[in-house]
Amino acid sequence: MRDFTHDLSALALNTASLGHNVSGAGAGWSPERTLDACARRGIGGIVFWRREVAGRGADIARCAREVGVHVAGLCRSPFLVGPMAPVGKQAVIDDFRSALDLAAEIGAPVLTIVTGGVQPGTKGVEDSLKLVAGYLEEIVPYADACGVKLALEPLNPAYGGDRSCLTTTRDALDICDMVEAPGLGVAIDVYHVWWDTDLRYQIQRAGQRIFGYHLCDWLAQTSDILLDRGMMGDGVVALKPIRAAVEAAGYNGFCEVEIFSANNWWKRSPEDVLDIMVERFRTVC
Amino acid sequence: MRDFTHDLSALALNTASLGHNVSGAGAGWSPERTLDACARRGIGGIVFWRREVAGRGADIARCAREVGVHVAGLCRSPFLVGPMAPVGKQAVIDDFRSALDLAAEIGAPVLTIVTGGVQPGTKGVEDSLKLVAGYLEEIVPYADACGVKLALEPLNPAYGGDRSCLTTTRDALDICDMVEAPGLGVAIDVYHVWWDTDLRYQIQRAGQRIFGYHLCDWLAQTSDILLDRGMMGDGVVALKPIRAAVEAAGYNGFCEVEIFSANNWWKRSPEDVLDIMVERFRTVC
């Protein structure tokens, strides 16, 4: 298992942890200012959201190179299915391609996929998962051409209705098995999968198909399943055992900290949030 | 598969659907009034919560017999582990026994078990699940002596931190396998397990160990994971396929409707809620 005590090169900030630069105390922080704050601390990577960098991909990629912070990924694909997806298959594919173009432009090696929920007019998750697999078969060649890998991220079953019909690492790998493309893998976000006693087995099964590892914590008495994520160490996730499993499977990429926290972390000074994130990364992850 | 079009004998009202008789429009409805409202409609069963019937078990059992409504179960055990459990093992066991005494008194054949969340001082669910198994081994002889079966109910992983370290039917059956007692089985609540692509297999595995089947619906865009459950047919759960699987496994007991809904169903007239519940039970369940 890697030792992070004195090495932050594998730590990546997902800008959502500072309120996406659009809300909370981090409002107004430009991508450049965020990159600089990461660089000053020795944080190795950063993951932006599309809306933060759209139209400025090449500039921001250059800035990242200059300050020595790797662009570790881009958030995210459109929802493919469910009530919040763009209407119509072509609209989904077009937006997906646009996300891949931006990922390529900014130098992100991975695009995260959030599937969206249950397709209107259907019940249960099975039909929607099949639709997702079909969309991915269609998009994979374009992603390959962009040089961008696709990381399917299962979300907590609490999001099953609207945000993600994909709720387990098992289902994500089943889709990977169906699509069979070297550029398609999974992202393991501890917030979404920490409760799953099948996780260790599925991580082993995933092997080299783990394209992302996301950190935060699940607060024991969470007040909101969308915007009350905890800082690593403040919740009930067995962080080190999960990372040990992920690394035993062969993963040696970034650990991406993604904390949606409207009433706590987003209200604090971004400089403090980054300092605490670094401290926790060194000690409890 | 059973045909419910003209037969409500397998329908059971969980009184939570009327706001537990303590909140919403159903406030002030006594157990007797609720029993009468069920009897008038031909609803076959009822499930009370402990606080509604404590100290009046024998009276209410008599009333239920008189109006011809079966007491189908009792909600519920104390949390065994986690931040909301009684403090100390003896306090848990004592309260568990008290719940079993009341179940026996009111003639409930089954007591639902909600495990509670992650035990303070531990991380992940594994340690807590082991504690739960240990508690159950201790309580099973007392339940047997009371003539009351125990139904372990996995809850949606969104409750993993505080309410239920037990989040899947697989984990529930693993505990049953560990404890190995004929009086210990599982409850399948569609709200909690609808998203699980492993569910059909686990139901088959459960076989005769299914002691309860709970109905409501998961609203696609739910506003609250505790108090925004949907009426059957209004959400994304594939209700008939799940019941088909449960019945194929050998279950022929009650279908218990349990709808926590602070801002919708609890605000409506209980008479209307019961009428709509009956209509949906006949047509979409």
PDB file of C-alpha atoms in Angstrom, chain A residues 66-226:
ATOM      1  CA  GLU A  66       3.083  25.387 -15.846  1.00  0.00           C
ATOM      2  CA  VAL A  67       2.303  24.990 -12.156  1.00  0.00           C
ATOM      3  CA  GLY A  68       2.958  21.229 -12.238  1.00  0.00           C
ATOM      4  CA  VAL A  69      -0.489  19.918 -11.362  1.00  0.00           C
ATOM      5  CA  HIS A  70      -1.848  17.043 -13.436  1.00  0.00           C
ATOM      6  CA  VAL A  71      -5.346  17.247 -14.792  1.00  0.00           C
ATOM      7  CA  ALA A  72      -6.502  13.890 -13.429  1.00  0.00           C
ATOM      8  CA  GLY A  73      -9.962  13.731 -14.950  1.00  0.00           C
ATOM      9  CA  LEU A  74     -13.088  15.605 -15.959  1.00  0.00           C
ATOM     10  CA  CYS A  75     -16.571  15.535 -14.442  1.00  0.00           C
ATOM     11  CA  ARG A  76     -18.649  14.298 -16.219  1.00  0.00           C
ATOM     12  CA  SER A  77     -20.735  12.662 -18.928  1.00  0.00           C
ATOM     13  CA  PRO A  78     -24.352  13.689 -19.352  1.00  0.00           C
ATOM     14  CA  PHE A  79     -26.902  11.456 -17.696  1.00  0.00           C
ATOM     15  CA  LEU A  80     -27.564   8.798 -20.332  1.00  0.00           C
ATOM     16  CA  VAL A  81     -30.969   7.677 -19.119  1.00  0.00           C
ATOM     17  CA  GLY A  82     -33.574   8.624 -16.547  1.00  0.00           C
ATOM     18  CA  PRO A  83     -35.661  11.707 -15.864  1.00  0.00           C
ATOM     19  CA  MET A  84     -32.682  14.105 -15.858  1.00  0.00           C
ATOM     20  CA  ALA A  85     -31.037  12.965 -19.111  1.00  0.00           C
ATOM     21  CA  PRO A  86     -31.061  15.106 -22.266  1.00  0.00           C
ATOM     22  CA  VAL A  87     -34.159  14.260 -24.281  1.00  0.00           C
ATOM     23  CA  GLY A  88     -33.491  11.833 -27.106  1.00  0.00           C
ATOM     24  CA  LYS A  89     -30.584   9.568 -27.880  1.00  0.00           C
ATOM     25  CA  GLN A  90     -28.881  11.972 -30.271  1.00  0.00           C
ATOM     26  CA  ALA A  91     -28.884  14.744 -27.671  1.00  0.00           C
ATOM     27  CA  VAL A  92     -27.219  12.379 -25.187  1.00  0.00           C
ATOM     28  CA  ILE A  93     -24.581  11.255 -27.684  1.00  0.00           C
ATOM     29  CA  ASP A  94     -23.875  14.828 -28.811  1.00  0.00           C
ATOM     30  CA  ASP A  95     -23.385  16.042 -25.264  1.00  0.00           C
ATOM     31  CA  PHE A  96     -21.266  12.999 -24.428  1.00  0.00           C
ATOM     32  CA  ARG A  97     -18.995  13.767 -27.413  1.00  0.00           C
ATOM     33  CA  SER A  98     -18.757  17.362 -26.340  1.00  0.00           C
ATOM     34  CA  ALA A  99     -17.629  16.206 -22.886  1.00  0.00           C
ATOM     35  CA  LEU A 100     -15.011  13.972 -24.500  1.00  0.00           C
ATOM     36  CA  ASP A 101     -13.774  16.822 -26.699  1.00  0.00           C
ATOM     37  CA  LEU A 102     -13.310  18.980 -23.630  1.00  0.00           C
ATOM     38  CA  ALA A 103     -11.583  16.158 -21.738  1.00  0.00           C
ATOM     39  CA  ALA A 104      -9.127  15.770 -24.622  1.00  0.00           C
ATOM     40  CA  GLU A 105      -8.575  19.521 -24.833  1.00  0.00           C
ATOM     41  CA  ILE A 106      -7.817  19.897 -21.152  1.00  0.00           C
ATOM     42  CA  GLY A 107      -5.646  16.784 -21.101  1.00  0.00           C
ATOM     43  CA  ALA A 108      -7.880  14.738 -18.810  1.00  0.00           C
ATOM     44  CA  PRO A 109      -7.105  11.035 -19.192  1.00  0.00           C
ATOM     45  CA  VAL A 110     -10.490   9.984 -17.789  1.00  0.00           C
ATOM     46  CA  LEU A 111     -14.097  11.110 -18.059  1.00  0.00           C
ATOM     47  CA  THR A 112     -16.439  10.046 -15.270  1.00  0.00           C
ATOM     48  CA  ILE A 113     -19.781   8.587 -16.321  1.00  0.00           C
ATOM     49  CA  VAL A 114     -22.872   9.001 -14.181  1.00  0.00           C
ATOM     50  CA  THR A 115     -25.587   6.963 -15.831  1.00  0.00           C
ATOM     51  CA  GLY A 116     -28.762   8.727 -14.774  1.00  0.00           C
ATOM     52  CA  GLY A 117     -31.750   7.029 -13.194  1.00  0.00           C
ATOM     53  CA  VAL A 118     -34.630   4.862 -14.268  1.00  0.00           C
ATOM     54  CA  GLN A 119     -35.716   5.569 -17.832  1.00  0.00           C
ATOM     55  CA  PRO A 120     -39.204   7.118 -17.865  1.00  0.00           C
ATOM     56  CA  GLY A 121     -41.811   4.608 -18.905  1.00  0.00           C
ATOM     57  CA  THR A 122     -39.909   1.690 -17.390  1.00  0.00           C
ATOM     58  CA  LYS A 123     -39.757   0.158 -13.913  1.00  0.00           C
ATOM     59  CA  GLY A 124     -36.758  -1.268 -12.084  1.00  0.00           C
ATOM     60  CA  VAL A 125     -33.162  -0.758 -13.189  1.00  0.00           C
ATOM     61  CA  GLU A 126     -32.636  -3.582 -15.677  1.00  0.00           C
ATOM     62  CA  ASP A 127     -34.015  -1.893 -18.811  1.00  0.00           C
ATOM     63  CA  SER A 128     -32.111   1.293 -18.032  1.00  0.00           C
ATOM     64  CA  LEU A 129     -28.845  -0.572 -17.503  1.00  0.00           C
ATOM     65  CA  LYS A 130     -29.257  -2.207 -20.911  1.00  0.00           C
ATOM     66  CA  LEU A 131     -29.827   1.198 -22.488  1.00  0.00           C
ATOM     67  CA  VAL A 132     -26.667   2.467 -20.784  1.00  0.00           C
ATOM     68  CA  ALA A 133     -24.651  -0.431 -22.206  1.00  0.00           C
ATOM     69  CA  GLY A 134     -25.986   0.355 -25.679  1.00  0.00           C
ATOM     70  CA  TYR A 135     -25.045   4.021 -25.420  1.00  0.00           C
ATOM     71  CA  LEU A 136     -21.572   3.120 -24.249  1.00  0.00           C
ATOM     72  CA  GLU A 137     -21.013   0.748 -27.163  1.00  0.00           C
ATOM     73  CA  GLU A 138     -21.809   3.660 -29.399  1.00  0.00           C
ATOM     74  CA  ILE A 139     -19.571   6.190 -27.641  1.00  0.00           C
ATOM     75  CA  VAL A 140     -16.504   4.033 -26.981  1.00  0.00           C
ATOM     76  CA  PRO A 141     -14.918   4.495 -30.453  1.00  0.00           C
ATOM     77  CA  TYR A 142     -15.202   8.269 -30.092  1.00  0.00           C
ATOM     78  CA  ALA A 143     -13.633   8.146 -26.634  1.00  0.00           C
ATOM     79  CA  ASP A 144     -10.796   6.001 -27.985  1.00  0.00           C
ATOM     80  CA  ALA A 145     -10.214   8.511 -30.767  1.00  0.00           C
ATOM     81  CA  CYS A 146     -10.043  11.282 -28.138  1.00  0.00           C
ATOM     82  CA  GLY A 147      -7.580   9.273 -26.071  1.00  0.00           C
ATOM     83  CA  VAL A 148      -9.908   9.537 -23.067  1.00  0.00           C
ATOM     84  CA  LYS A 149     -10.858   6.609 -20.845  1.00  0.00           C
ATOM     85  CA  LEU A 150     -14.390   6.199 -19.510  1.00  0.00           C
ATOM     86  CA  ALA A 151     -14.959   5.484 -15.815  1.00  0.00           C
ATOM     87  CA  LEU A 152     -18.431   4.178 -14.959  1.00  0.00           C
ATOM     88  CA  GLU A 153     -19.257   5.321 -11.455  1.00  0.00           C
ATOM     89  CA  PRO A 154     -21.912   3.452  -9.486  1.00  0.00           C
ATOM     90  CA  LEU A 155     -23.768   5.773  -7.103  1.00  0.00           C
ATOM     91  CA  ASN A 156     -25.387   4.991  -3.785  1.00  0.00           C
ATOM     92  CA  PRO A 157     -28.777   3.277  -4.288  1.00  0.00           C
ATOM     93  CA  ALA A 158     -30.405   6.331  -2.747  1.00  0.00           C
ATOM     94  CA  TYR A 159     -29.856   7.946  -6.178  1.00  0.00           C
ATOM     95  CA  GLY A 160     -31.357   5.005  -8.056  1.00  0.00           C
ATOM     96  CA  GLY A 161     -34.477   6.807  -9.212  1.00  0.00           C
ATOM     97  CA  ASP A 162     -33.126   9.936 -10.832  1.00  0.00           C
ATOM     98  CA  ARG A 163     -29.330  10.058 -10.877  1.00  0.00           C
ATOM     99  CA  SER A 164     -28.017   6.532 -11.280  1.00  0.00           C
ATOM    100  CA  CYS A 165     -29.688   3.273 -12.171  1.00  0.00           C
ATOM    101  CA  LEU A 166     -26.150   1.953 -11.689  1.00  0.00           C
ATOM    102  CA  THR A 167     -25.762   1.356  -7.960  1.00  0.00           C
ATOM    103  CA  THR A 168     -23.111  -1.295  -7.448  1.00  0.00           C
ATOM    104  CA  THR A 169     -19.595  -2.067  -8.590  1.00  0.00           C
ATOM    105  CA  ARG A 170     -20.935  -5.464  -9.648  1.00  0.00           C
ATOM    106  CA  ASP A 171     -23.394  -3.896 -12.083  1.00  0.00           C
ATOM    107  CA  ALA A 172     -20.714  -1.540 -13.393  1.00  0.00           C
ATOM    108  CA  LEU A 173     -18.393  -4.443 -14.134  1.00  0.00           C
ATOM    109  CA  ASP A 174     -21.249  -6.388 -15.717  1.00  0.00           C
ATOM    110  CA  ILE A 175     -21.675  -3.493 -18.142  1.00  0.00           C
ATOM    111  CA  CYS A 176     -17.917  -3.443 -18.779  1.00  0.00           C
ATOM    112  CA  ASP A 177     -18.093  -7.161 -19.519  1.00  0.00           C
ATOM    113  CA  MET A 178     -20.942  -6.581 -21.955  1.00  0.00           C
ATOM    114  CA  VAL A 179     -19.296  -3.697 -23.801  1.00  0.00           C
ATOM    115  CA  GLU A 180     -15.813  -5.244 -23.740  1.00  0.00           C
ATOM    116  CA  ALA A 181     -13.723  -2.170 -24.522  1.00  0.00           C
ATOM    117  CA  PRO A 182     -10.259  -1.588 -23.038  1.00  0.00           C
ATOM    118  CA  GLY A 183     -11.115   2.094 -22.606  1.00  0.00           C
ATOM    119  CA  LEU A 184     -14.120   1.404 -20.374  1.00  0.00           C
ATOM    120  CA  GLY A 185     -13.651   0.803 -16.671  1.00  0.00           C
ATOM    121  CA  VAL A 186     -15.037   1.844 -13.312  1.00  0.00           C
ATOM    122  CA  ALA A 187     -14.586   4.530 -10.692  1.00  0.00           C
ATOM    123  CA  ILE A 188     -14.737   3.521  -7.044  1.00  0.00           C
ATOM    124  CA  ASP A 189     -16.134   6.323  -4.890  1.00  0.00           C
ATOM    125  CA  VAL A 190     -16.087   5.334  -1.241  1.00  0.00           C
ATOM    126  CA  TYR A 191     -19.162   7.471  -0.553  1.00  0.00           C
ATOM    127  CA  HIS A 192     -21.250   5.360  -2.874  1.00  0.00           C
ATOM    128  CA  VAL A 193     -19.974   1.856  -2.211  1.00  0.00           C
ATOM    129  CA  TRP A 194     -18.692   1.787   1.370  1.00  0.00           C
ATOM    130  CA  TRP A 195     -21.661  -0.274   2.640  1.00  0.00           C
ATOM    131  CA  ASP A 196     -21.247  -3.070   0.091  1.00  0.00           C
ATOM    132  CA  THR A 197     -19.928  -6.298   1.614  1.00  0.00           C
ATOM    133  CA  ASP A 198     -19.379  -7.551  -1.937  1.00  0.00           C
ATOM    134  CA  LEU A 199     -17.024  -4.638  -2.663  1.00  0.00           C
ATOM    135  CA  ARG A 200     -13.745  -6.340  -1.924  1.00  0.00           C
ATOM    136  CA  TYR A 201     -14.580  -9.171  -4.305  1.00  0.00           C
ATOM    137  CA  GLN A 202     -15.732  -6.790  -7.024  1.00  0.00           C
ATOM    138  CA  ILE A 203     -12.567  -4.700  -6.718  1.00  0.00           C
ATOM    139  CA  GLN A 204     -10.536  -7.861  -7.198  1.00  0.00           C
ATOM    140  CA  ARG A 205     -12.703  -8.732 -10.199  1.00  0.00           C
ATOM    141  CA  ALA A 206     -12.178  -5.243 -11.626  1.00  0.00           C
ATOM    142  CA  GLY A 207      -8.397  -5.577 -11.623  1.00  0.00           C
ATOM    143  CA  GLN A 208      -6.871  -3.145 -14.112  1.00  0.00           C
ATOM    144  CA  ARG A 209     -10.298  -1.754 -14.972  1.00  0.00           C
ATOM    145  CA  ILE A 210     -10.283   0.677 -12.035  1.00  0.00           C
ATOM    146  CA  PHE A 211      -9.839   4.079 -13.658  1.00  0.00           C
ATOM    147  CA  GLY A 212     -10.647   6.257 -10.674  1.00  0.00           C
ATOM    148  CA  TYR A 213     -10.691   6.207  -6.862  1.00  0.00           C
ATOM    149  CA  HIS A 214     -12.693   8.881  -5.065  1.00  0.00           C
ATOM    150  CA  LEU A 215     -12.411   9.889  -1.430  1.00  0.00           C
ATOM    151  CA  CYS A 216     -14.624  11.579   1.130  1.00  0.00           C
ATOM    152  CA  ASP A 217     -16.542  10.043   4.042  1.00  0.00           C
ATOM    153  CA  TRP A 218     -20.089   8.983   4.884  1.00  0.00           C
ATOM    154  CA  LEU A 219     -21.231  10.801   8.007  1.00  0.00           C
ATOM    155  CA  ALA A 220     -22.963   8.404  10.412  1.00  0.00           C
ATOM    156  CA  GLN A 221     -25.929  10.701  10.787  1.00  0.00           C
ATOM    157  CA  THR A 222     -25.950  12.414   7.441  1.00  0.00           C
ATOM    158  CA  SER A 223     -28.475  15.190   6.999  1.00  0.00           C
ATOM    159  CA  ASP A 224     -28.626  15.162   3.203  1.00  0.00           C
ATOM    160  CA  ILE A 225     -27.582  12.466   0.774  1.00  0.00           C
ATOM    161  CA  LEU A 226     -26.541  14.944  -1.885  1.00  0.00           C
TER     162      LEU A 226
END
